[in-house]
Coordinates of C-alpha atoms and ligand atoms in Angstrom, one line a residue:
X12 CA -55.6 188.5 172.5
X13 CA -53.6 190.9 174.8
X14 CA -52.3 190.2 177.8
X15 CA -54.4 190.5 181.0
X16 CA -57.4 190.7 179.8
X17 CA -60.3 188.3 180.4
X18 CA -62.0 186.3 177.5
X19 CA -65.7 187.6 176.6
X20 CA -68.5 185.4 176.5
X21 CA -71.6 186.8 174.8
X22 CA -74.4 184.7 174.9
X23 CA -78.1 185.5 173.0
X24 CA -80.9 184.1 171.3
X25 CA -79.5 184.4 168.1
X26 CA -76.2 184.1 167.2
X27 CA -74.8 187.3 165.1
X28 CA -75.2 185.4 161.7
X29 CA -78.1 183.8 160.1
X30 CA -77.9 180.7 158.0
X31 CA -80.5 180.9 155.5
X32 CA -81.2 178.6 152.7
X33 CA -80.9 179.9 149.4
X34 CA -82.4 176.9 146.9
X35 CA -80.5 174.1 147.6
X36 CA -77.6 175.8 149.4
X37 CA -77.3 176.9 153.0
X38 CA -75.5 180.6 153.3
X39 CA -73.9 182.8 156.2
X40 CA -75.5 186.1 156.5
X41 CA -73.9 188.6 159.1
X42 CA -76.0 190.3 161.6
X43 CA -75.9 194.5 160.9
X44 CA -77.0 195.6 164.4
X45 CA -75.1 197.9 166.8
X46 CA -74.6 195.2 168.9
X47 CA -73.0 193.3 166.4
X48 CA -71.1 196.2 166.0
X49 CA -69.9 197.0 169.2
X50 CA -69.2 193.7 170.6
X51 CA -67.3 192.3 167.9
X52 CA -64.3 194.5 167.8
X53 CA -64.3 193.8 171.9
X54 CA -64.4 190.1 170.7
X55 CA -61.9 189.6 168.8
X56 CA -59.4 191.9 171.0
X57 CA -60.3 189.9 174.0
X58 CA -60.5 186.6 172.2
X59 CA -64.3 186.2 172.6
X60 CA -67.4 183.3 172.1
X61 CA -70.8 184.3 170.8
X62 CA -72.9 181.5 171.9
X63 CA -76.8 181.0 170.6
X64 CA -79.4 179.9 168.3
X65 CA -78.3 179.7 164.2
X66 CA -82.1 180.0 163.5
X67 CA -81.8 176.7 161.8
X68 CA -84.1 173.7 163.0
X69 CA -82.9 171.0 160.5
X70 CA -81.3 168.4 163.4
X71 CA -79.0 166.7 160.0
X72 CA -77.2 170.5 159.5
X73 CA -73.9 170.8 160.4
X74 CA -74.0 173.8 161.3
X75 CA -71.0 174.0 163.3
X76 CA -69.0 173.9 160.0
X77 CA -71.6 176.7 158.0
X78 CA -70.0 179.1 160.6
X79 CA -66.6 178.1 160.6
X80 CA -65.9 180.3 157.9
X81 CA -67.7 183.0 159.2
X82 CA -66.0 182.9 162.5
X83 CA -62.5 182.6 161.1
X84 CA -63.5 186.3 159.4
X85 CA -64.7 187.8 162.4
X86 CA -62.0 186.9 164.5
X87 CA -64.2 185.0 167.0
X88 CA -65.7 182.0 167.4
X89 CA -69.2 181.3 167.1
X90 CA -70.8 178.1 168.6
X91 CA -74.6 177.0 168.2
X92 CA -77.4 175.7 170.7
X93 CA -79.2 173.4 168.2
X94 CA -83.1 173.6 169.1
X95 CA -85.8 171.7 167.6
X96 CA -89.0 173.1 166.3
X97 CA -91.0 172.1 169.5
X98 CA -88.3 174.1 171.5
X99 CA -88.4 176.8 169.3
X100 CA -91.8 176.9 169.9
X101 CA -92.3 176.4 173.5
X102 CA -89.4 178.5 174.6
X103 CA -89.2 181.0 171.8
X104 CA -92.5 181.7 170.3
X105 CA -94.0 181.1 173.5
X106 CA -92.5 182.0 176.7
X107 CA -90.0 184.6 176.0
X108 CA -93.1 186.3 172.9
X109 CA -95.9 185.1 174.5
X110 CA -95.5 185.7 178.1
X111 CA -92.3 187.8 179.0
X112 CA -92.8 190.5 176.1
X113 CA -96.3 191.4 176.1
X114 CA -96.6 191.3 180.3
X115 CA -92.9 193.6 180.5
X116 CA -94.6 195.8 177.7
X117 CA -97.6 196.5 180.4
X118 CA -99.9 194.4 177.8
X119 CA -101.1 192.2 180.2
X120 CA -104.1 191.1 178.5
X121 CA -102.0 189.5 175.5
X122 CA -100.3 186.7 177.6
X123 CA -101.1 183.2 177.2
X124 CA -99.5 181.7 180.4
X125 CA -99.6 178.4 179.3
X126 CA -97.0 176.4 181.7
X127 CA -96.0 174.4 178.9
X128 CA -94.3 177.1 177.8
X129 CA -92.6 177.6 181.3
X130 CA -91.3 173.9 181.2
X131 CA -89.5 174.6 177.4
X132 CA -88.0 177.7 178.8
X133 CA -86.3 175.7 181.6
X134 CA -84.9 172.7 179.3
X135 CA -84.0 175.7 176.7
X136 CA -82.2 177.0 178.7
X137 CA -80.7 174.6 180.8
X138 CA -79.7 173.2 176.9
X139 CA -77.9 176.8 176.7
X140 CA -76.1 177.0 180.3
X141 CA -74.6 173.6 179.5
X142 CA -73.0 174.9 176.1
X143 CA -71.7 178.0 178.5
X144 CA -70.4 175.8 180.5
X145 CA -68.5 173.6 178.0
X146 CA -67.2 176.5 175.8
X147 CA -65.8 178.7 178.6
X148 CA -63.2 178.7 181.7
X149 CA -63.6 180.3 185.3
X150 CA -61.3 182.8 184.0
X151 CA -63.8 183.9 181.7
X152 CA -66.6 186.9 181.8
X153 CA -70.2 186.1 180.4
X154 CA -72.2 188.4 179.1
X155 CA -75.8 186.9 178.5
X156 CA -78.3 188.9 176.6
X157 CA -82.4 189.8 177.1
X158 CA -85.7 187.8 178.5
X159 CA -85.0 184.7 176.3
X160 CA -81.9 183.6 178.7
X161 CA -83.0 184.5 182.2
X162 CA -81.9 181.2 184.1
X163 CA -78.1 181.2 182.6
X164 CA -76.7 182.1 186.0
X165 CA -79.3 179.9 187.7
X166 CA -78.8 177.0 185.7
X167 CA -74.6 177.2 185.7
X168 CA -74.6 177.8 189.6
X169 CA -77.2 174.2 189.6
X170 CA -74.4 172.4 187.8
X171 CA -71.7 173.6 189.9
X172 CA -70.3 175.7 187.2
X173 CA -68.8 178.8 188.6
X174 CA -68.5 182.0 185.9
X175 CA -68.7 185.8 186.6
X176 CA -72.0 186.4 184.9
X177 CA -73.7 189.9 183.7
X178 CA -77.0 190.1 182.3
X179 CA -78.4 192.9 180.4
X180 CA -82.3 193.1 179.6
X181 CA -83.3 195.1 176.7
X182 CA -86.9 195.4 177.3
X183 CA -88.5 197.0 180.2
X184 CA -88.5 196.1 183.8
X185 CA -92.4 196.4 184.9
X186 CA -93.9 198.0 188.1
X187 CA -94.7 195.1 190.7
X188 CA -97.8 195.3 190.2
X189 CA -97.9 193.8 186.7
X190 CA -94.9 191.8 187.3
X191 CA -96.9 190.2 190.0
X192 CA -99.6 189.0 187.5
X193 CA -96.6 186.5 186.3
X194 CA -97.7 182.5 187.7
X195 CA -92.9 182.4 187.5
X196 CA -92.6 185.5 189.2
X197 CA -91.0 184.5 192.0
X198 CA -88.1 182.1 190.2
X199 CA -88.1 184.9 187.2
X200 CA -87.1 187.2 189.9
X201 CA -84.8 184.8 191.8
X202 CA -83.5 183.3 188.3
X203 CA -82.3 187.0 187.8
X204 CA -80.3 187.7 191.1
X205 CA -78.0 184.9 190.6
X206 CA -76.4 187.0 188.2
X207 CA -73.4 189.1 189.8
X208 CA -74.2 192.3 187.1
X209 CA -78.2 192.9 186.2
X210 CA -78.2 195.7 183.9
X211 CA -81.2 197.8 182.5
X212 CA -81.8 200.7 180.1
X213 CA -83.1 202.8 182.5
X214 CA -82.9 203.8 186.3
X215 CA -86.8 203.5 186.3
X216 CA -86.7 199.7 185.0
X217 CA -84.3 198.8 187.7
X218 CA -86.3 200.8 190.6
X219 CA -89.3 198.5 189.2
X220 CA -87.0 195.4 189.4
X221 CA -85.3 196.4 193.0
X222 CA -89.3 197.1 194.5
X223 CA -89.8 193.4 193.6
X224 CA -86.6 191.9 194.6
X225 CA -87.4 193.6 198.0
X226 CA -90.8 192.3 197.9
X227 CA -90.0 188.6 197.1
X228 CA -86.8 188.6 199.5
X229 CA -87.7 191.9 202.2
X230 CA -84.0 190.6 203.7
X231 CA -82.2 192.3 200.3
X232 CA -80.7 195.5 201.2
X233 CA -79.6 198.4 198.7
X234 CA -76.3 199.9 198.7
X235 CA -75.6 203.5 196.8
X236 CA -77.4 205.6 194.5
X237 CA -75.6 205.8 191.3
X238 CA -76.2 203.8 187.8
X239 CA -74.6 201.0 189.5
X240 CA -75.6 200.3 192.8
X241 CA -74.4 196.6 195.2
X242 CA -78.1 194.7 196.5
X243 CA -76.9 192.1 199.7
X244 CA -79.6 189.2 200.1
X245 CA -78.0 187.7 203.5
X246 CA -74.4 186.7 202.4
X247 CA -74.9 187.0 198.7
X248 CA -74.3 189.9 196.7
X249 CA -75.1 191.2 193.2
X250 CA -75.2 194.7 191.2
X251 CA -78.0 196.3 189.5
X252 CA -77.0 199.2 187.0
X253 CA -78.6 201.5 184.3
X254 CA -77.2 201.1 181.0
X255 CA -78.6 203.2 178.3
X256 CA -77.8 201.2 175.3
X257 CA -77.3 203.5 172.4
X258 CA -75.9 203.3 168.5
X259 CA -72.5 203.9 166.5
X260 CA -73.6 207.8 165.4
X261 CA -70.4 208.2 163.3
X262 CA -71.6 204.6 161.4
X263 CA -75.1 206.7 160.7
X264 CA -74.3 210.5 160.9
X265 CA -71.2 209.3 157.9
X266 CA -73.4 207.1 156.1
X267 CA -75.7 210.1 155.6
X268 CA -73.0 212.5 154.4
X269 CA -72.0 209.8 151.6
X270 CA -72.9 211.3 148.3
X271 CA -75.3 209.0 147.2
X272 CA -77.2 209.3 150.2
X273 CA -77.0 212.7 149.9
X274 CA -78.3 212.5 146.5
X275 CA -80.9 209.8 147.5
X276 CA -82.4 212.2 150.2
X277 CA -82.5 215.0 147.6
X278 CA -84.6 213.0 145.5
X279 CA -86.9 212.2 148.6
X280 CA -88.1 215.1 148.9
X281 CA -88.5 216.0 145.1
X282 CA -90.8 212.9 145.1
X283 CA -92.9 214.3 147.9
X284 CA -92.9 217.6 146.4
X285 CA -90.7 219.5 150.0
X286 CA -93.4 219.2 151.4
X287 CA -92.8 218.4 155.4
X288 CA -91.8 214.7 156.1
X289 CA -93.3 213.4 159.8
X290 CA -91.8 209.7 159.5
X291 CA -91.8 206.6 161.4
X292 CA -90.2 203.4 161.2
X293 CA -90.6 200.5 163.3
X294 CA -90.3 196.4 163.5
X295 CA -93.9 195.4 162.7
X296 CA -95.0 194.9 166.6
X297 CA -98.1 196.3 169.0
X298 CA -95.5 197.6 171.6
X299 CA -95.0 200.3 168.5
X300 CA -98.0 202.2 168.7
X301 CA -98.7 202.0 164.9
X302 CA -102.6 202.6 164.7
X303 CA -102.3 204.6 167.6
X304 CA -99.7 206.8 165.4
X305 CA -102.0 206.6 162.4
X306 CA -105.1 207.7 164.2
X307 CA -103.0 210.7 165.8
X308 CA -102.3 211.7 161.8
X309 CA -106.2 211.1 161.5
X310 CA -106.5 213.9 164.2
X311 CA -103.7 215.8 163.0
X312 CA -105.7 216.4 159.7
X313 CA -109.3 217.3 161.1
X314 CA -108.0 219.7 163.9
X315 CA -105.5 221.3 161.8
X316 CA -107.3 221.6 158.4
X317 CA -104.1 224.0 156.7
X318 CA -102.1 220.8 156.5
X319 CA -103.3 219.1 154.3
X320 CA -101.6 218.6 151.2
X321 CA -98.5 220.4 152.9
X322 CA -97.6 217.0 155.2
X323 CA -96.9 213.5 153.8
X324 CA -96.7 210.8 157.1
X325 CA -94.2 208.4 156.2
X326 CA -94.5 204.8 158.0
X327 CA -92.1 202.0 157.5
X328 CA -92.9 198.6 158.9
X329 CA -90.4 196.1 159.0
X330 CA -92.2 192.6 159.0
X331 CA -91.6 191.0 162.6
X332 CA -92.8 187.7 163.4
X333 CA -95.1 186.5 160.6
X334 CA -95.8 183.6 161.3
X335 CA -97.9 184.5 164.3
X336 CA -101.5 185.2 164.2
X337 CA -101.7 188.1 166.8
X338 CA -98.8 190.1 164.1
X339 CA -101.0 189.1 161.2
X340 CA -104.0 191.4 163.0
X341 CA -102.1 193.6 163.6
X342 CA -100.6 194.1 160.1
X343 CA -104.5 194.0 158.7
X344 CA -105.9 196.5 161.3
X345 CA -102.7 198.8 159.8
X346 CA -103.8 198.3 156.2
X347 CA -107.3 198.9 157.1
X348 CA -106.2 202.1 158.9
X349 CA -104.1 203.6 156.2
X350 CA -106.6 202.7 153.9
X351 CA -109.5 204.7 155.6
X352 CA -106.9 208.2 156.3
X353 CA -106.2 208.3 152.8
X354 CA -109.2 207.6 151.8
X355 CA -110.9 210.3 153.7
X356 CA -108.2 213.1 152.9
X357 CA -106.9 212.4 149.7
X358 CA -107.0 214.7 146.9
X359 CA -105.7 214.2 143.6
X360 CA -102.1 215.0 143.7
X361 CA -101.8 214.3 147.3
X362 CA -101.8 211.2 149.3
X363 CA -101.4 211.7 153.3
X364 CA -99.9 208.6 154.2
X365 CA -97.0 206.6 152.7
X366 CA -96.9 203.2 153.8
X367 CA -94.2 200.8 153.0
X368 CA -94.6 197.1 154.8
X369 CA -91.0 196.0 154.0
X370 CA -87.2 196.1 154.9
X371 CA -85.2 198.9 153.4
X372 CA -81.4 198.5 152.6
X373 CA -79.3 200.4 155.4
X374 CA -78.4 203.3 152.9
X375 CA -82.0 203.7 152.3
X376 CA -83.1 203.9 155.6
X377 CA -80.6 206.5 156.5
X378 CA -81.9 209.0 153.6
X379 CA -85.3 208.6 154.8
X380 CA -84.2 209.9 158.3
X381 CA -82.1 212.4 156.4
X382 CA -85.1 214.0 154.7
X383 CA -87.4 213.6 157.3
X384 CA -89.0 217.2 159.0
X385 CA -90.3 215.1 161.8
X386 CA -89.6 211.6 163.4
X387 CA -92.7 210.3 165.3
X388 CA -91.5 207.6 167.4
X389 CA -94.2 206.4 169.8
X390 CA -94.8 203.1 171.4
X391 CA -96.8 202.1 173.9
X392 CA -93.4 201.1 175.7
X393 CA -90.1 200.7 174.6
X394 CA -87.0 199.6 176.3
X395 CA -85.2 202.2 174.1
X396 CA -86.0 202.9 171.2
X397 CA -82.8 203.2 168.6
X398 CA -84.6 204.5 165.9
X399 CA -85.1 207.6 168.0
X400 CA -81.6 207.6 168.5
X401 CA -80.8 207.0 165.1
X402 CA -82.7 209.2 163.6
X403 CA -81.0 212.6 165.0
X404 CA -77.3 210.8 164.4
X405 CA -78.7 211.2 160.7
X406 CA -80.4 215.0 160.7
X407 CA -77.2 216.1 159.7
X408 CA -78.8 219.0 158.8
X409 CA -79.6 219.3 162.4
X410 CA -83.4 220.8 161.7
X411 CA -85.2 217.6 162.5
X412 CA -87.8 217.2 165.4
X413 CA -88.0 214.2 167.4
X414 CA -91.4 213.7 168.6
X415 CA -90.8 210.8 170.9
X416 CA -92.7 208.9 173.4
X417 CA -92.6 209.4 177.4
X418 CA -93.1 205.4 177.7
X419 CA -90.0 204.7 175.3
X420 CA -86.4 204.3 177.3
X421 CA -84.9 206.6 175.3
X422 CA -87.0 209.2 176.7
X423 CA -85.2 209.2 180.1
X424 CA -82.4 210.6 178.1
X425 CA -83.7 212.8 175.5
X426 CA -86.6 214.2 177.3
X427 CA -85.2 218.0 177.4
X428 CA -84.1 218.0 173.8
X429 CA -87.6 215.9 172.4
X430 CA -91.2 216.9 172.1
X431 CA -92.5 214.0 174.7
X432 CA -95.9 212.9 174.1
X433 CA -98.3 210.2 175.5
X434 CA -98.8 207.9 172.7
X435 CA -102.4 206.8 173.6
X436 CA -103.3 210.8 173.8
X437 CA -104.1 211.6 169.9
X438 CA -105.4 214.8 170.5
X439 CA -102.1 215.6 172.3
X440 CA -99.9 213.9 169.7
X441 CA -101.6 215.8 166.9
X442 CA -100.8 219.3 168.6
X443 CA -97.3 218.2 168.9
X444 CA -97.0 217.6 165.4
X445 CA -98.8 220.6 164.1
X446 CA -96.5 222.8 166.6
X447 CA -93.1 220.9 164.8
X448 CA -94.7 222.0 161.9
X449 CA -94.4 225.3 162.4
X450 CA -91.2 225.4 164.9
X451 CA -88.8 228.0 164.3
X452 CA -85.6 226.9 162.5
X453 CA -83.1 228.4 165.0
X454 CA -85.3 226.6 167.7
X455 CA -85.3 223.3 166.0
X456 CA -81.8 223.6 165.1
X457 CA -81.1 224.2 168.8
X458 CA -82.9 221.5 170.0
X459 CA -81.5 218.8 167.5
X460 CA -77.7 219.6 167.8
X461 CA -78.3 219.1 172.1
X462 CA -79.8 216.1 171.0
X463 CA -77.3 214.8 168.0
X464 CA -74.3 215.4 171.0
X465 CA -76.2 213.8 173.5
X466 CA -76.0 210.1 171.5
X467 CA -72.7 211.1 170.2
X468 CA -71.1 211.0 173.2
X469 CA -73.4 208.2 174.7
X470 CA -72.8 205.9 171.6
X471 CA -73.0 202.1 171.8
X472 CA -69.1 202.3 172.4
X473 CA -69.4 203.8 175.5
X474 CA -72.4 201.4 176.3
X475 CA -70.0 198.4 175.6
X476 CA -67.3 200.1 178.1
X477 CA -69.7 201.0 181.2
X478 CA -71.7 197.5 181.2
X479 CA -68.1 196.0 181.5
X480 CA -66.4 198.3 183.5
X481 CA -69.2 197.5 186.0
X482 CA -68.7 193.7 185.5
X483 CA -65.0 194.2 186.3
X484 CA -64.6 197.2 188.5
X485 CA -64.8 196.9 192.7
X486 CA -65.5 201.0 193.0
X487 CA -69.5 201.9 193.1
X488 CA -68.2 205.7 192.9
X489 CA -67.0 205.2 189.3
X490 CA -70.9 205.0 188.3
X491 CA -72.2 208.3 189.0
X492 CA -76.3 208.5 187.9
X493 CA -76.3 208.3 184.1
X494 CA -80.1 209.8 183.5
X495 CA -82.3 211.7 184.9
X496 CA -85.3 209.9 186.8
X497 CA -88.4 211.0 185.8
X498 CA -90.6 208.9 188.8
X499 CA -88.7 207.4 191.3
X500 CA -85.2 206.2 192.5
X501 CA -83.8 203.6 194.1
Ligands
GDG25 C1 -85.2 195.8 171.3 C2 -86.0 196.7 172.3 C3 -84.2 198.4 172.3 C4 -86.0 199.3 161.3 N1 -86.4 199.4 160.0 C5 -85.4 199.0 159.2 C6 -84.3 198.7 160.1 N2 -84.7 198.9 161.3 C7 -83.8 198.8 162.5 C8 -83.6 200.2 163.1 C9 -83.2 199.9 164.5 C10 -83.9 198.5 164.8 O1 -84.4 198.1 163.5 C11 -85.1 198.7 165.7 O2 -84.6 198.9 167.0 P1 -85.5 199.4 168.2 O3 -84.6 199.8 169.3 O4 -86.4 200.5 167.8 O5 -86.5 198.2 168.6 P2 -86.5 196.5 168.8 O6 -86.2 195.8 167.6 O7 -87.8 196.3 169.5 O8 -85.3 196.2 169.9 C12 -85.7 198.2 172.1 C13 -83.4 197.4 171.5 O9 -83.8 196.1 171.6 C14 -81.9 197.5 171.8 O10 -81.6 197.3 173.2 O11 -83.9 199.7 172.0 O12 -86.4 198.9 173.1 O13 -87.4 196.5 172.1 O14 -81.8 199.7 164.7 O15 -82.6 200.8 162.3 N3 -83.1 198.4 159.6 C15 -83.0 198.3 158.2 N4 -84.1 198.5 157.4 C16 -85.3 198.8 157.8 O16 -86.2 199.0 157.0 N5 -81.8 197.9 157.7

């Protein structure tokens, strides 16, 4: 570690391995995210902790020495919260999936606010602030991770424990008027201003969060008007910042320059015959928009007869929480939906939509973007979006078009340089993919290569560096305003 600099703490759900069991054995599987990414070189230079859940339930595993390997190759430790299946359930499944992520997704109507799930969030994560609390020193600065781990702060301030804390959530923040519906609001909210750093993708999620901090607590007063501004409750103080969190283009835009991807994305398009790719990939889950997208393709073809057998729709699903019965709807109502487009269109020689309900290796993935004409990336609401992101790090070709959501964070960003639609509008979608269809090249080029150096400069590197920087730094005039603000400003 050098000198002078402060030990990291990263705390999350899941740790950045998985153990999975493999026959008899138990293996280590590295997490591949940007996240992963990003924080472990900062890890290991700072001498850093990842604390969380293995995803193993089996109390008799010693997990602690599965990892030990693992974390003597990364250069970090790694040290497990062991949860038991009724945990998992309560907290995990439950609270954090069944409550927090469909109510700060504006899907209201799919909570179960069942307070037995509110009880198991507390012990959760009371079980996780004690592990903080063993595993770190005063000297050290802890960076906790999303809506699973909102009472870390709390919970370490209850026992007495006293850390410089930082929170980052990477869903959105909702308007008061849905967070209200929450029976927790009122700890949720107070849970999350024991934290001295409350960070957000965009400037509109925190606005959201600052209008309910200021209706719960009307004493809290706002200071500045950059990405990170100070809030003062009485004699306690905290930050709230912006923080686009983005991806490592170089790890993408390289990967799709490698010669077998190159030749992978050739082949692509052979297979579907040049004609124009409109593609989108997403984690399996209702906040995606998936038969929303579908039935916008639907549209597409019946407004705009020329297109067909000159378009192929392209939708990868990557399976997401199986074992739950609202994702196993939702991955029939999909099949149904496919189903009845292609079977209404089709012609022999020509199938509109190509549906794949499966991961894709990483090399894969990025010749898919690489050949795609179009990305359609529209969810109902998104925190970010990466695949947005990720996509134009990979049109090295720079003649892509990114169709993209208004309710997707990533949007706040992107909105000059993308085609914004509203995802529940199908007619509207539909004429924004027929006009990418027949865009200009020199337009489409011009528009992609703003993009492309937009998330080039604003990669996950420089994410890493501004949440910190504002954990560390004293000076609110470092953080000038990062997006633009498309509704309101605090
Ligand atoms: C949460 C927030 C926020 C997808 N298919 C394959 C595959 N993927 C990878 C993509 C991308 C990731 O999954 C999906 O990231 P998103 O950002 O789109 O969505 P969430 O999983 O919902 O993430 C979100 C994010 O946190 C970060 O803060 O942006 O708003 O909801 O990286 O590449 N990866 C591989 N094969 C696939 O088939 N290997």
């Amino acid at each position: 570690m050098e000198p002078g600099l402060r030990r990291l703490i990263v705390v999350s759900n899941r740790l950045p391995a998985a153990l999975k069991k493999e026959g008899d054995q138990w293996t280590v599987k590295p997490g591949a995210g940007g996240l992963v990414t990003a924080l472990a070189p900062v890890l290991r230079n700072r001498g850093g902790v990842w604390i969380g859940w293995s995803g193993a339930s089996d109390p008799n595993l010693d997990v602690e020495s599965l990892l030990e390997g693992f974390s003597a190759e990364a250069g970090y430790e790694l040290r497990t919260v062991p949860l038991t299946q009724e945990e998992i359930k309560g907290y995990y499944f439950g609270f954090s999936n069944e409550i927090i992520w469909p109510l700060f997704h504006d899907l209201q109507t799919r909570c179960r606010f069942d307070p037995q799930y509110w009880q198991s969030y507390l012990d959760v994560n009371f079980k996780f602030a004690e592990q903080v609390a063993r595993h770190t020193s005063a000297d050290d600065y802890i960076w906790v991770h999303d809506y699973h781990l909102i009472h870390q702060a709390f919970f370490l301030k209850s026992m007495g424990v006293k850390r410089n804390t930082g929170f980052f959530l990477h869903i959105p923040f909702p308007t008061p008027d849905i967070f209200m519906k929450l029976p927790w609001r009122w700890k949720i909210i107070q849970a999350m201003t024991e934290f001295d750093l409350v960070g957000f993708q965009t400037m509109q999620d925190r606005a959201n969060f600052i209008r309910c901090v200021q209706h719960f607590m009307p004493e809290c007063e706002v200071e500045g008007d950059g990405a990170v501004i100070t809030v003062r409750c009485g004699t306690r103080e905290f930050r709230a910042g912006a923080f686009p969190i983005s991806i490592d283009f170089n790890q993408f835009a390289d990967l799709a320059q490698r010669e077998d991807v190159v030749q992978r994305t050739f082949a692509l398009r052979e297979a579907l015959k040049h004609r124009k790719i409109i593609l989108g990939v997403d984690r399996l889950d209702y906040t995606k928009g998936i038969p929303e997208r579908i039935l916008a393709i639907r549209q597409l073809l019946k407004r705009f007869p020329d297109l067909k057998g000159r378009i192929n729709f392209v939708q990868i699903a990557v399976p997401s929480r199986e074992d739950v019965e609202e994702y196993k709807e939702l991955r029939d109502e999909i099949d149904l939906l496919v189903g009845r487009v292609n079977g209404e269109f089709s012609f022999p020689g020509w199938v509109p939509i190509h549906y794949h309900y499966r991961s894709f290796p990483h090399d894969e993935l990025v010749a898919y973007y690489a050949a795609a004409d179009i990305a359609l990336v529209t969810p109902l609401r998104d925190g970010m979006n990466l695949v947005a992101k990720e996509y134009c790090a990979a049109n090295i070709s720079e003649t892509g078009v990114l169709i993209l959501s208004e309710f997707a964070g990533a949007a706040a960003q992107m909105q000059d340089h993308a085609y914004l639609v509203n995802p529940y509008d199908l007619e509207g979608v539909a004429r924004a993919v027929n006009r990418a269809f027949h865009w200009d090249k020199r337009e489409r080029k011009e528009m992609m290569s703003e993009l492309r150096q937009q998330v080039r400069s604003d990669n996950i590197f420089w994410w890493v560096d501004s949440f910190l920087q504002a954990g560390f730094s004293k000076n609110l005039d470092d953080f000038p305003p990062i997006d633009t603000v498309r509704f309101e400003k605090v």
